[in-house]
GROMACS .gro file of C-alpha atoms in nm:
model
   76
    1MET     CA    1  -0.007   0.020   0.000
    2ARG     CA    2   0.110   0.340  -0.090
    3LYS     CA    3  -0.011   0.540   0.176
    4LYS     CA    4   0.168   0.850   0.096
    5LEU     CA    5  -0.043   0.866  -0.249
    6ILE     CA    6  -0.367   0.831  -0.039
    7ASN     CA    7  -0.275   1.059   0.207
    8LYS     CA    8  -0.192   1.309  -0.060
    9ARG     CA    9  -0.477   1.251  -0.272
   10ASN     CA   10  -0.701   1.227   0.080
   11LYS     CA   11  -0.578   1.596   0.182
   12MET     CA   12  -0.641   1.747  -0.173
   13LYS     CA   13  -1.015   1.586  -0.129
   14LEU     CA   14  -0.967   1.400  -0.463
   15THR     CA   15  -1.125   1.102  -0.547
   16GLN     CA   16  -0.923   0.813  -0.750
   17ALA     CA   17  -1.130   0.944  -1.070
   18GLU     CA   18  -1.050   1.289  -1.039
   19VAL     CA   19  -0.698   1.225  -0.987
   20ALA     CA   20  -0.677   1.000  -1.289
   21LYS     CA   21  -0.865   1.199  -1.462
   22LYS     CA   22  -0.574   1.462  -1.457
   23LEU     CA   23  -0.323   1.232  -1.489
   24ASP     CA   24  -0.512   1.131  -1.815
   25ILE     CA   25  -0.510   0.701  -1.695
   26THR     CA   26  -0.797   0.534  -1.591
   27ARG     CA   27  -0.939   0.537  -1.230
   28ALA     CA   28  -0.855   0.140  -1.215
   29PHE     CA   29  -0.518   0.212  -1.285
   30TYR     CA   30  -0.437   0.459  -1.012
   31GLY     CA   31  -0.632   0.243  -0.773
   32HIS     CA   32  -0.370  -0.033  -0.869
   33ILE     CA   33  -0.095   0.216  -0.804
   34GLU     CA   34  -0.219   0.340  -0.456
   35THR     CA   35  -0.266  -0.046  -0.365
   36GLY     CA   36   0.083  -0.132  -0.481
   37LYS     CA   37  -0.067  -0.372  -0.740
   38ARG     CA   38   0.063  -0.207  -1.011
   39ASN     CA   39   0.379   0.018  -1.049
   40PRO     CA   40   0.375   0.322  -1.301
   41THR     CA   41   0.634   0.384  -1.545
   42LEU     CA   42   0.908   0.640  -1.433
   43LYS     CA   43   0.730   0.909  -1.666
   44LEU     CA   44   0.435   0.825  -1.508
   45ALA     CA   45   0.589   0.829  -1.140
   46LYS     CA   46   0.708   1.202  -1.234
   47LYS     CA   47   0.365   1.309  -1.352
   48ILE     CA   48   0.213   1.150  -1.004
   49ALA     CA   49   0.494   1.344  -0.802
   50ASP     CA   50   0.464   1.693  -1.012
   51PHE     CA   51   0.074   1.641  -0.930
   52TYR     CA   52   0.139   1.616  -0.550
   53GLY     CA   53   0.385   1.884  -0.564
   54GLU     CA   54   0.661   1.622  -0.441
   55ASN     CA   55   0.979   1.479  -0.642
   56VAL     CA   56   0.930   1.064  -0.688
   57ASP     CA   57   1.216   1.004  -0.431
   58THR     CA   58   1.008   1.178  -0.134
   59LEU     CA   59   0.665   1.017  -0.289
   60PHE     CA   60   0.795   0.620  -0.368
   61PHE     CA   61   1.085   0.591  -0.139
   62ASN     CA   62   1.204   0.622   0.205
   63LYS     CA   63   1.502   0.803   0.245
   64LYS     CA   64   1.777   0.670   0.479
   65GLY     CA   65   2.095   0.820   0.488
   66ASN     CA   66   2.251   0.797   0.158
   67GLU     CA   67   2.020   0.462   0.011
   68SER     CA   68   1.658   0.467  -0.094
   69TYR     CA   69   1.453   0.188   0.037
   70PRO     CA   70   1.126   0.092  -0.119
   71ASP     CA   71   0.802   0.211   0.079
   72ASP     CA   72   0.691  -0.136   0.046
   73GLN     CA   73   0.760  -0.467  -0.149
   74ASN     CA   74   0.568  -0.348  -0.454
   75CYS     CA   75   0.664   0.019  -0.505
   76ALA     CA   76   0.825   0.191  -0.795
   0.00000   0.00000   0.00000
């Protein structure tokens, strides 16, 4: 589960469908990204990060020292 995506979307009071429309993808695909069932391409990950005003590393990875660790085992 990519909780950061869900939290960002909820703070903006948007539905998955609204975010998906802005990103020009289906609601189902965006839902799968949030649940970790699917991984976005780097291009789409960048688009999602830009939409939320974040960078890809901050949104999709936990930073510890000089290394990145996936937020969960299905992370991009």
